[in-house]
Tab-separated table of C-alpha atoms in Angstrom:
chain	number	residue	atom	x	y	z
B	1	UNK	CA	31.121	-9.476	37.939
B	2	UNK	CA	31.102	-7.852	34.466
B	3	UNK	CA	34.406	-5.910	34.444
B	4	UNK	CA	34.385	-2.880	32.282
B	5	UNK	CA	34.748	-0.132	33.996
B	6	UNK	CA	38.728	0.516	35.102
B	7	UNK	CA	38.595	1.093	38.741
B	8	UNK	CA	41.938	3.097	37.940
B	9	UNK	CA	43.446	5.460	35.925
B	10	UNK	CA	46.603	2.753	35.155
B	11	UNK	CA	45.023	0.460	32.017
B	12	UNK	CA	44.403	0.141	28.432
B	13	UNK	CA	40.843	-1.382	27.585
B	14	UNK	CA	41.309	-3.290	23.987
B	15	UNK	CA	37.827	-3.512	22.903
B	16	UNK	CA	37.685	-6.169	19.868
B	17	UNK	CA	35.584	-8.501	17.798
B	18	UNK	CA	37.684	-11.718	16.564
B	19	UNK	CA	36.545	-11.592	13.046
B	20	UNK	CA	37.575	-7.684	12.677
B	21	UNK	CA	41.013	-7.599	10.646
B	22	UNK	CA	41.790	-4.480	12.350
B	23	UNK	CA	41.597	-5.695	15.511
B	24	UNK	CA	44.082	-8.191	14.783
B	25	UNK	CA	46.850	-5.775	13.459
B	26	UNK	CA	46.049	-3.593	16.925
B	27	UNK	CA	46.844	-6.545	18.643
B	28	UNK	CA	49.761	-7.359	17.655
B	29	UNK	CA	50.852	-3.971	18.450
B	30	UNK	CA	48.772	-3.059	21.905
B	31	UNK	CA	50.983	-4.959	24.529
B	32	UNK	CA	54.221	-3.557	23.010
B	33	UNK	CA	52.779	0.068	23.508
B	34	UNK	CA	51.437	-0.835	26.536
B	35	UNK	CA	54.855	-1.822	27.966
B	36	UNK	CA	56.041	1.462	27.133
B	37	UNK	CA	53.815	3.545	28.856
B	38	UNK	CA	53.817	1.754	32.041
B	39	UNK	CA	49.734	0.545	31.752
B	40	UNK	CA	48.288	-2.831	31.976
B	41	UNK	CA	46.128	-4.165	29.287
B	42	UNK	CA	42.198	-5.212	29.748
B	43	UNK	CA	41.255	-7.413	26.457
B	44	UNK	CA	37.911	-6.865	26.051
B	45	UNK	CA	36.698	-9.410	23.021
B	46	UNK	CA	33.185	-8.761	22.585
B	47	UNK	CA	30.381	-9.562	19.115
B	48	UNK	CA	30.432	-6.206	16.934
B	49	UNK	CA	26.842	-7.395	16.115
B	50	UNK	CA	25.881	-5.628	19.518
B	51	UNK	CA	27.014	-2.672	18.649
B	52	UNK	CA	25.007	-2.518	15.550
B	53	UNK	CA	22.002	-3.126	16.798
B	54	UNK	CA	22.209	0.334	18.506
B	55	UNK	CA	24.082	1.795	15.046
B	56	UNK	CA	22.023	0.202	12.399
B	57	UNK	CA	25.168	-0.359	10.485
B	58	UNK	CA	26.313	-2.891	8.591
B	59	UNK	CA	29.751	-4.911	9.260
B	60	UNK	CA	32.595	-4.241	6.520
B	61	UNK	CA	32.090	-7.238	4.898
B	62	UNK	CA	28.428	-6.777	4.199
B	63	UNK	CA	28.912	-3.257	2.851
B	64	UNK	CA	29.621	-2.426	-0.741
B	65	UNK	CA	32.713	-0.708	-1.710
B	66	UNK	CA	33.850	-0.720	1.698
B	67	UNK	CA	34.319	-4.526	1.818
B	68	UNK	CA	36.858	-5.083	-1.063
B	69	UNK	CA	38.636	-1.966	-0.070
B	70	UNK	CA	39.403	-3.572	3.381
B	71	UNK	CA	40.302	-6.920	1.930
B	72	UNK	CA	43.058	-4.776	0.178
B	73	UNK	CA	44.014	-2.683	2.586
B	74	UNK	CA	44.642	-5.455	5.161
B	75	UNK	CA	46.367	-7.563	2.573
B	76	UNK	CA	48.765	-4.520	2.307
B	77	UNK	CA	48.926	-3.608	5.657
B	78	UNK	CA	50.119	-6.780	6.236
B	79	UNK	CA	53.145	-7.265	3.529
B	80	UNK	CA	54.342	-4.012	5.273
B	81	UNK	CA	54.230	-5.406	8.627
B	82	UNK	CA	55.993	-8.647	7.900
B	83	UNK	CA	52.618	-10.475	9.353
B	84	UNK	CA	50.751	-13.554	8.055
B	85	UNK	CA	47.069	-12.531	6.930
B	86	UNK	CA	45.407	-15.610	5.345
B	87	UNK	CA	41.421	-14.858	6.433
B	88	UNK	CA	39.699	-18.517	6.733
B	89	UNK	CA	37.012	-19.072	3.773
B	90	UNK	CA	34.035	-18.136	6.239
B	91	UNK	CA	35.011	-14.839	7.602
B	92	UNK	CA	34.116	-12.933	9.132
B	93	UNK	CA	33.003	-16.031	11.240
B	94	UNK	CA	30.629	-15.512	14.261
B	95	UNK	CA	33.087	-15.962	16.557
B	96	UNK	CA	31.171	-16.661	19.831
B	97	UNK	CA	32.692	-19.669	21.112
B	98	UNK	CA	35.721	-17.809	21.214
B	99	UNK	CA	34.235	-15.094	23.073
B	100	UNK	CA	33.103	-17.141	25.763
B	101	UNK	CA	35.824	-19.573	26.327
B	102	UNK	CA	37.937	-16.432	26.765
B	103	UNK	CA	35.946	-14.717	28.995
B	104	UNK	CA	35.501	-18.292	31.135
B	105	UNK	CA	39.592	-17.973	31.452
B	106	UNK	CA	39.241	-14.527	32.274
B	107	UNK	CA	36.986	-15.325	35.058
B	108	UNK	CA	40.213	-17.609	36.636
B	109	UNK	CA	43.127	-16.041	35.093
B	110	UNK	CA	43.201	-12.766	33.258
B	111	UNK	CA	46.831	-13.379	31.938
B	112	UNK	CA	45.928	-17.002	30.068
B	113	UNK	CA	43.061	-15.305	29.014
B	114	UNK	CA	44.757	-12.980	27.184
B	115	UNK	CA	47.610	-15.221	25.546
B	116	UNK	CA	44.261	-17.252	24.702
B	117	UNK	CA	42.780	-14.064	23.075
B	118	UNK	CA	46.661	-13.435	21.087
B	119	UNK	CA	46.331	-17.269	19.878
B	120	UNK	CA	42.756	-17.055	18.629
B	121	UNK	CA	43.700	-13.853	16.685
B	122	UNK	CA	47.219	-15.389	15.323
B	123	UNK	CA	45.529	-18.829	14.377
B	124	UNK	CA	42.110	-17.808	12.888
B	125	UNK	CA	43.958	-15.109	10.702
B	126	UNK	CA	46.182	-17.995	8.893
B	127	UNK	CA	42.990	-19.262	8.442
B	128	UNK	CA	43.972	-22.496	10.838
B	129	UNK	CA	40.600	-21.348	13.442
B	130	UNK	CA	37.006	-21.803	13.591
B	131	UNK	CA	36.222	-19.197	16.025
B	132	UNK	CA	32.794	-20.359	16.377
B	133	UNK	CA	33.751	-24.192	17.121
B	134	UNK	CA	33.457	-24.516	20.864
B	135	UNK	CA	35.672	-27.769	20.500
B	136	UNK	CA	38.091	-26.015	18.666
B	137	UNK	CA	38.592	-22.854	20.637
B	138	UNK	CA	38.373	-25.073	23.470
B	139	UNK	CA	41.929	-27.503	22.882
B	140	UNK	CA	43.666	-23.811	22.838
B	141	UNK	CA	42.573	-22.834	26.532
B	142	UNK	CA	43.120	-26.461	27.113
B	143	UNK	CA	46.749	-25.576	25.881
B	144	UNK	CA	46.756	-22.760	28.679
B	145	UNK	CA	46.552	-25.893	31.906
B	146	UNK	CA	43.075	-26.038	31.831
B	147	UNK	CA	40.880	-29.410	31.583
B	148	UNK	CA	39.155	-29.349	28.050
B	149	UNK	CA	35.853	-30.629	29.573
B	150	UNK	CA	35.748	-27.930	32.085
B	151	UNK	CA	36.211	-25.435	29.678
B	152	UNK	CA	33.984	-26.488	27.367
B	153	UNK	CA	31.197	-27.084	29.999
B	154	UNK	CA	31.770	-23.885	31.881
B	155	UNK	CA	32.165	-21.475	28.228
B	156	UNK	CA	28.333	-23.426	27.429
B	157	UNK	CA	27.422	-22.562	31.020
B	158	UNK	CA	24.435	-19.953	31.835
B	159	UNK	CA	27.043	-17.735	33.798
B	160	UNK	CA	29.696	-17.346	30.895
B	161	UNK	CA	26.914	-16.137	27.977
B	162	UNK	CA	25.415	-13.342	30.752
B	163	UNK	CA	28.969	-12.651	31.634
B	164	UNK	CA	29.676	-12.136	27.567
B	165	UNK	CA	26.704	-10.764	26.407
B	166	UNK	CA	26.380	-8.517	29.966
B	167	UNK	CA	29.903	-7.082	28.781
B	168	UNK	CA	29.265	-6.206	25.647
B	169	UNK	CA	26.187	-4.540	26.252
B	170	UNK	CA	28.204	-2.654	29.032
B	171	UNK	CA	30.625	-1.579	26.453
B	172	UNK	CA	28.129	-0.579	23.904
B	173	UNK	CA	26.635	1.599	26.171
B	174	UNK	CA	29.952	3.372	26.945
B	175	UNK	CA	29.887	4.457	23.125
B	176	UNK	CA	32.025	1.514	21.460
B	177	UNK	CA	30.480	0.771	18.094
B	178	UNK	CA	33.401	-0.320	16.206
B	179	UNK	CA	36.437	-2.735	16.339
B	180	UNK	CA	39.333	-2.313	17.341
B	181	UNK	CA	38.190	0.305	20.229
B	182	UNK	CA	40.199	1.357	23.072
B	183	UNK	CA	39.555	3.322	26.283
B	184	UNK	CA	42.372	5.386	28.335
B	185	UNK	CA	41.292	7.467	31.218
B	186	UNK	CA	37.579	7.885	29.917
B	187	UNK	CA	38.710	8.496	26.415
B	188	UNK	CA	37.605	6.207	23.557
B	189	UNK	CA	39.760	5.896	20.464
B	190	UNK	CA	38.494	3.605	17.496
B	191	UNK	CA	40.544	2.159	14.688
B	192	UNK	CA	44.107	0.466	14.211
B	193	UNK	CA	45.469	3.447	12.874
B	194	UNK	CA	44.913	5.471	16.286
B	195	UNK	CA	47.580	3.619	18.255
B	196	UNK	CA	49.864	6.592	17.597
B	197	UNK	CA	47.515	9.042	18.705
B	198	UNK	CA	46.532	6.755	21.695
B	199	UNK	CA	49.653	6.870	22.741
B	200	UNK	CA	50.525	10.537	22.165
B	201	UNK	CA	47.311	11.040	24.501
B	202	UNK	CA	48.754	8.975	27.808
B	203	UNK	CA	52.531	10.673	27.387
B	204	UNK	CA	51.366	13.830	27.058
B	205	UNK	CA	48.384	13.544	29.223
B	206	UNK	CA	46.021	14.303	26.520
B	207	UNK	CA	44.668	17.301	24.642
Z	2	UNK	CA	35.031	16.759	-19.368
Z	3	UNK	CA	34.732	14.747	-16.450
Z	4	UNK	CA	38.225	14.076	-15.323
Z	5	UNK	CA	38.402	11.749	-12.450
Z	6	UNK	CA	41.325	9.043	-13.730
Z	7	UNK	CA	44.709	10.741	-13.908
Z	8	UNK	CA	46.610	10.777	-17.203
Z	9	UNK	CA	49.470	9.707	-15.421
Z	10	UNK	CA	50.912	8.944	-12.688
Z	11	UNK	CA	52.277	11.876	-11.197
Z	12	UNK	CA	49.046	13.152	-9.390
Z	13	UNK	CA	47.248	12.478	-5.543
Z	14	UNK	CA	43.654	12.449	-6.368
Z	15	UNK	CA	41.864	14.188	-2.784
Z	16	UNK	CA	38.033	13.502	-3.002
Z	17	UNK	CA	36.054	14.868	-0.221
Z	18	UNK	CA	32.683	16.158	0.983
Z	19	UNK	CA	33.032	19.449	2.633
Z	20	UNK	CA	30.959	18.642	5.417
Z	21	UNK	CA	33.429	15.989	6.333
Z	22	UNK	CA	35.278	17.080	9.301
Z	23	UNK	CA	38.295	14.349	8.587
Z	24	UNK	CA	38.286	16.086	5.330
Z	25	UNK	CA	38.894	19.435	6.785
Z	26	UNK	CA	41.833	17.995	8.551
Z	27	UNK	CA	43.352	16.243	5.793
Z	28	UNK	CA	42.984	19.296	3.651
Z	29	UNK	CA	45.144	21.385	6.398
Z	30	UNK	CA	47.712	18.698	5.536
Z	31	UNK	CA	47.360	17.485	1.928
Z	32	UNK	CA	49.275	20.189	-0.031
Z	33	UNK	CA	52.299	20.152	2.095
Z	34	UNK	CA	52.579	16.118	1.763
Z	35	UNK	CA	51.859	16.858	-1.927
Z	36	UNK	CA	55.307	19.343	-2.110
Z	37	UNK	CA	57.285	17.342	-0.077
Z	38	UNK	CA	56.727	13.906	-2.807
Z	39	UNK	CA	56.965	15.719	-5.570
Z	40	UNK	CA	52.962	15.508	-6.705
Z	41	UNK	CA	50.579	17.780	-8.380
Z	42	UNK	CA	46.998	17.636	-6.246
Z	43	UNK	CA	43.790	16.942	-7.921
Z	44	UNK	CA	40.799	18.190	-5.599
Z	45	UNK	CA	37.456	16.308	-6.314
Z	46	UNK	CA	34.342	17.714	-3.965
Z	47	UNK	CA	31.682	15.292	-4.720
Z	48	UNK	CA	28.256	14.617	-2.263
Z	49	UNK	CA	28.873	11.512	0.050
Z	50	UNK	CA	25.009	11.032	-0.653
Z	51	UNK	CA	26.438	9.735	-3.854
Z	52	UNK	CA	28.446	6.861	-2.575
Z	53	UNK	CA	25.532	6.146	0.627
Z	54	UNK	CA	23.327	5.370	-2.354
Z	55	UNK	CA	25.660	2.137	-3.132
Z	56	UNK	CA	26.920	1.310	0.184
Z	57	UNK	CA	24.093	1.749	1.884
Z	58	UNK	CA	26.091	3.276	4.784
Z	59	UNK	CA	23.930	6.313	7.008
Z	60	UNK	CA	26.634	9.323	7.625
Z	61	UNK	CA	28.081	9.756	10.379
Z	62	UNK	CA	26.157	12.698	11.951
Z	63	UNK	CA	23.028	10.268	11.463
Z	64	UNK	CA	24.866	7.039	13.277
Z	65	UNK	CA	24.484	6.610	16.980
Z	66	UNK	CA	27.102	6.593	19.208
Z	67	UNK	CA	29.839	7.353	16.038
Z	68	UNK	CA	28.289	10.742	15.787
Z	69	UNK	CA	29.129	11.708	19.521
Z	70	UNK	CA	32.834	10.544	18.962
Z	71	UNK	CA	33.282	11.852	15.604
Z	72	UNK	CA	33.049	15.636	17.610
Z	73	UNK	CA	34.488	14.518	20.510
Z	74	UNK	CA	37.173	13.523	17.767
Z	75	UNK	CA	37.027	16.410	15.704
Z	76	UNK	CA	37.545	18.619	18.780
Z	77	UNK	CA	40.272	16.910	20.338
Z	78	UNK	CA	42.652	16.908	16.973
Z	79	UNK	CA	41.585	20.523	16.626
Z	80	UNK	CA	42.993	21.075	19.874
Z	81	UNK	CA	46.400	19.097	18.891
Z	82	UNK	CA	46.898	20.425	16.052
Z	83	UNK	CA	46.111	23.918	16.912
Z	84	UNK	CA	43.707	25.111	14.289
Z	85	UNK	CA	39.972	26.503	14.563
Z	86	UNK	CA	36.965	23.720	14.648
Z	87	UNK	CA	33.382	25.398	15.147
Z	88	UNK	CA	30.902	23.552	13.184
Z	89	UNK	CA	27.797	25.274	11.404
Z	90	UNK	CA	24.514	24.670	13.651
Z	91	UNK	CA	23.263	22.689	10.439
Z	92	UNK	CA	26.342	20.591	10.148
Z	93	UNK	CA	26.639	18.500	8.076
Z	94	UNK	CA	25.442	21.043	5.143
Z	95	UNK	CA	24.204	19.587	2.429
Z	96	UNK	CA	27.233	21.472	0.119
Z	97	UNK	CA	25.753	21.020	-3.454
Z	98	UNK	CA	26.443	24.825	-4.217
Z	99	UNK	CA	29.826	24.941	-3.037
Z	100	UNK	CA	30.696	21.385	-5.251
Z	101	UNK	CA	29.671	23.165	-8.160
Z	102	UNK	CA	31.094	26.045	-7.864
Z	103	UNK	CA	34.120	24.702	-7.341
Z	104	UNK	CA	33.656	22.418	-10.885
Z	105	UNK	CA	32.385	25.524	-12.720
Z	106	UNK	CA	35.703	27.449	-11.558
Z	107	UNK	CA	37.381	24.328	-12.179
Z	108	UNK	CA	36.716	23.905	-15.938
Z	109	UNK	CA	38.452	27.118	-16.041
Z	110	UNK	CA	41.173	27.565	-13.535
Z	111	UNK	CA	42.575	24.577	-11.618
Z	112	UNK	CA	44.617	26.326	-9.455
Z	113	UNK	CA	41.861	28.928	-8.568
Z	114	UNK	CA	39.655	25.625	-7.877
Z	115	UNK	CA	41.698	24.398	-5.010
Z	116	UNK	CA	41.831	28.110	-3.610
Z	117	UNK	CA	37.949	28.153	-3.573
Z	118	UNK	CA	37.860	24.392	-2.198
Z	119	UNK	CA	40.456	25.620	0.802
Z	120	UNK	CA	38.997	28.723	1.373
Z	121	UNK	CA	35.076	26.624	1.786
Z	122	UNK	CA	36.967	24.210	4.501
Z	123	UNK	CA	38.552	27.498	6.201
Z	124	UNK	CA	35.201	29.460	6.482
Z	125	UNK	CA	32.659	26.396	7.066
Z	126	UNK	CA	34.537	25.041	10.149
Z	127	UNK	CA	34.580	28.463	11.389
Z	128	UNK	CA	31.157	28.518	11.239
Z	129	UNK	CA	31.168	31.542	8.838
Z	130	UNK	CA	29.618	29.674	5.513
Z	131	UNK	CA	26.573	27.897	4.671
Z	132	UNK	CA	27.573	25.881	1.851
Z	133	UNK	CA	24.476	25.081	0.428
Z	134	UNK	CA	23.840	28.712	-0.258
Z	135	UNK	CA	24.846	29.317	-3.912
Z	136	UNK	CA	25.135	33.409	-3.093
Z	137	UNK	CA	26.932	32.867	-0.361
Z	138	UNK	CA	29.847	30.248	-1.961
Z	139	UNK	CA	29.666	32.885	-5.548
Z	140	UNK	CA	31.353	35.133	-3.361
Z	141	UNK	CA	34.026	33.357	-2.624
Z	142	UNK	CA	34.501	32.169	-6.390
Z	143	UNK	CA	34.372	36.380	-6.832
Z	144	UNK	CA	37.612	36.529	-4.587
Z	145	UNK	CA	39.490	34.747	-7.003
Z	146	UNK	CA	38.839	37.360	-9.476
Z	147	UNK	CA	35.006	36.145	-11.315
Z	148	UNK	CA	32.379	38.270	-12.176
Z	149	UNK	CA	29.691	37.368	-9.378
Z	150	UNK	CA	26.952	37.046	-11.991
Z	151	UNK	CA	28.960	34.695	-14.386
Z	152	UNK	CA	29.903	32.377	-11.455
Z	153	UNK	CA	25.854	31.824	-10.452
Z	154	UNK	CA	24.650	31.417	-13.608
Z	155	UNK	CA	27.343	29.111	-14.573
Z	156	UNK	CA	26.986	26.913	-11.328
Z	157	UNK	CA	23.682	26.999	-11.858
Z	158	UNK	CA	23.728	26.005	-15.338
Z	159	UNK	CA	22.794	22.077	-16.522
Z	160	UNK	CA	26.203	21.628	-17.796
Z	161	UNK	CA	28.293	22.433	-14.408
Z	162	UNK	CA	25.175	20.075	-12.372
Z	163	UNK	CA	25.942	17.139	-14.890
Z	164	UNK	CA	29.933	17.740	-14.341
Z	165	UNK	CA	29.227	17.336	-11.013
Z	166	UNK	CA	27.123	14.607	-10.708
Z	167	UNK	CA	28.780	12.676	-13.053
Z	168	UNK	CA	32.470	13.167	-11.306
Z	169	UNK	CA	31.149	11.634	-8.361
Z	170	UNK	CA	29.342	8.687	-9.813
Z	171	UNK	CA	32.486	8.377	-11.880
Z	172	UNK	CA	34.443	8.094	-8.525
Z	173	UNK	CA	31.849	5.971	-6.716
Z	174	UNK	CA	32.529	3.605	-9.886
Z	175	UNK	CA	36.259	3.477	-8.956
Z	176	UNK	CA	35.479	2.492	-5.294
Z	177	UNK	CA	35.332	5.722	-3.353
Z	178	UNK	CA	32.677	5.469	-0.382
Z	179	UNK	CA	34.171	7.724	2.020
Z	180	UNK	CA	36.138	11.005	2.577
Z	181	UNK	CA	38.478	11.904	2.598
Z	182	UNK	CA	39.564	9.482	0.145
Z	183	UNK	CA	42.668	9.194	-2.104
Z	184	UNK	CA	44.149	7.520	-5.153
Z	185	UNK	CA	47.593	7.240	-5.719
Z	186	UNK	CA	48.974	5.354	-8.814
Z	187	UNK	CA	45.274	3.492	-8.790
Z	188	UNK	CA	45.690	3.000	-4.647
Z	189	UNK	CA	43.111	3.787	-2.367
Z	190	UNK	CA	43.402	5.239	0.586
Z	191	UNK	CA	40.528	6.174	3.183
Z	192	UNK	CA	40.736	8.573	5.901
Z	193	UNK	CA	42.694	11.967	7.612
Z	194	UNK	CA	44.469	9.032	9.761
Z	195	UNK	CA	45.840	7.291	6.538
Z	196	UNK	CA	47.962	10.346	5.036
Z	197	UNK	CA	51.252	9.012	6.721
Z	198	UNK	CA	50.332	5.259	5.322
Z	199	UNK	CA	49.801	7.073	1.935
Z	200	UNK	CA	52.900	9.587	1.876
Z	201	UNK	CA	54.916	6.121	2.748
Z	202	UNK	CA	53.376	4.205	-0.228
Z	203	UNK	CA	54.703	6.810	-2.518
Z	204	UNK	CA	57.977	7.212	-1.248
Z	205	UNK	CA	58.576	3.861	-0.797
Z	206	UNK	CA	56.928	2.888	-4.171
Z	207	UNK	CA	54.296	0.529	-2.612
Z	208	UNK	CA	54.472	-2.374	-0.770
């Protein structure tokens, strides 16, 4: 079943690509603000490469000007939030393998699947993860309980790249393009920097 | 002239396409932030053409899917903050008349510059200016006191087009590849959604 659709009104949806520094300051903000307004959280890790097939846009760090500007401004963003931001010598890395082992989690257990998804973003951005290393993403949902040969049979498996690619096409055709991306209630909010406002929307009950 | 790098460091450079809706929002709320830090404002129009000729970025009323949420956007933080948002039926307007205009009042009256520049965002996102119409922005200029004649020929003139072009090359050269954008003390800063980051760098003295 590709789950992207909220069959209620109660959850965040955290739409993200690995490799997007954005995403990873957004999550390691989302579950705090999602404790305080009473939702649950749907991680939603998807390829931003789907997304701009339908855009035609470049990612950040194939883009002129843009690129070095985001370099800096996550390097800053970072000695203000006290966070470690060391990108590995790749990035962004195609992170795939990631993708899939977390969505072959998700498929058994939405909650390791998303301390999976927190780990991937915490280790790859001290530059300790090669998101695109099956065997490597692998030992960290093997961390989680699971048996590493299961997951790294079942993330290669037919079902788990539909499931993943099925998802992301879902999401793309619900309008996200970029990374971070959230949806509350039907309304879609892109960037780290619209937390506040995402959370202004659900206490006030929107605008 | 072309004055684009500040002669010191007492200034918030504001660079901006009119036909940027985030624009329009952060000039609602650039002045005040300017007052309450203690800073002079330097307003810099330019084309975004300019910069999409080096990043090779499409704008956003050309991009799928980011076009429908920028005005889905654009509306809702019109609604939240309360002000008017009712964009031309040719939006984005290619603004060329209005950017020199504002550089030919410029060279002569800073102050009567940023009245012009506010006065453009006030009546384009009420739907009440086409921009690109050099008779139509004169008369605005003519508010502020010029002699309608001088202010079309001037605008007109190869000296005010160089100004112009060569102001935003100058800031393309510096790094600027969206609007709004900002410099502060040689920092960049991108987007409406970054003025807190930016008011916080200043008072704070960077981090």
């Amino acid at each position: 079943m590709v789950k992207t659709e909220a069959s209620n009104g109660s959850v965040i949806e955290f739409w993200f690509d690995f490799s997007s520094g954005y995403a990873y300051f957004a999550a390691l903000e989302i579950e705090a603000l999602a404790e305080r307004v009473g939702r649950s959280l749907v991680w939603r890790p998807f390829l931003l490469g789907t997304a701009f097939q339908v855009t035609g846009v470049r990612g950040l760090s194939s883009t002129p000007l843009k690129s070095d500007y985001a370099r800096r401004d996550w390097a800053r963003m970072a000695r203000r939030k006290g966070v470690p931001l060391l990108l590995p010598a790749n990035h962004p890395t195609i992170c795939l393998a990631a993708v899939r082992v977390f969505y072959w989690i998700d498929q058994q257990d939405t909650q390791k699947a998303a301390v999976f998804a927190r780990r991937v973003f915490e280790l790859y951005y001290r530059g300790a993860l090669d998101t695109a290393d099956l065997d490597a993403v692998a030992v960290l949902a093997a961390e989680q309980g699971f048996e590493l040969q299961d997951v790294k049979r079942g993330a290669a498996g037919e079902h788990i790249k539909q499931l993943a690619r099925m998802t992301a096409e879902a999401g793309v055709a619900r309008g996200v393009f970029g990374s971070p991306f959230f949806f509350v209630d039907g309304e879609p909010f892109w960037g780290s920097d619209r937390l506040d406002m995402l959370e202004n929307w659900i206490v006030t009950g929107g605008w």
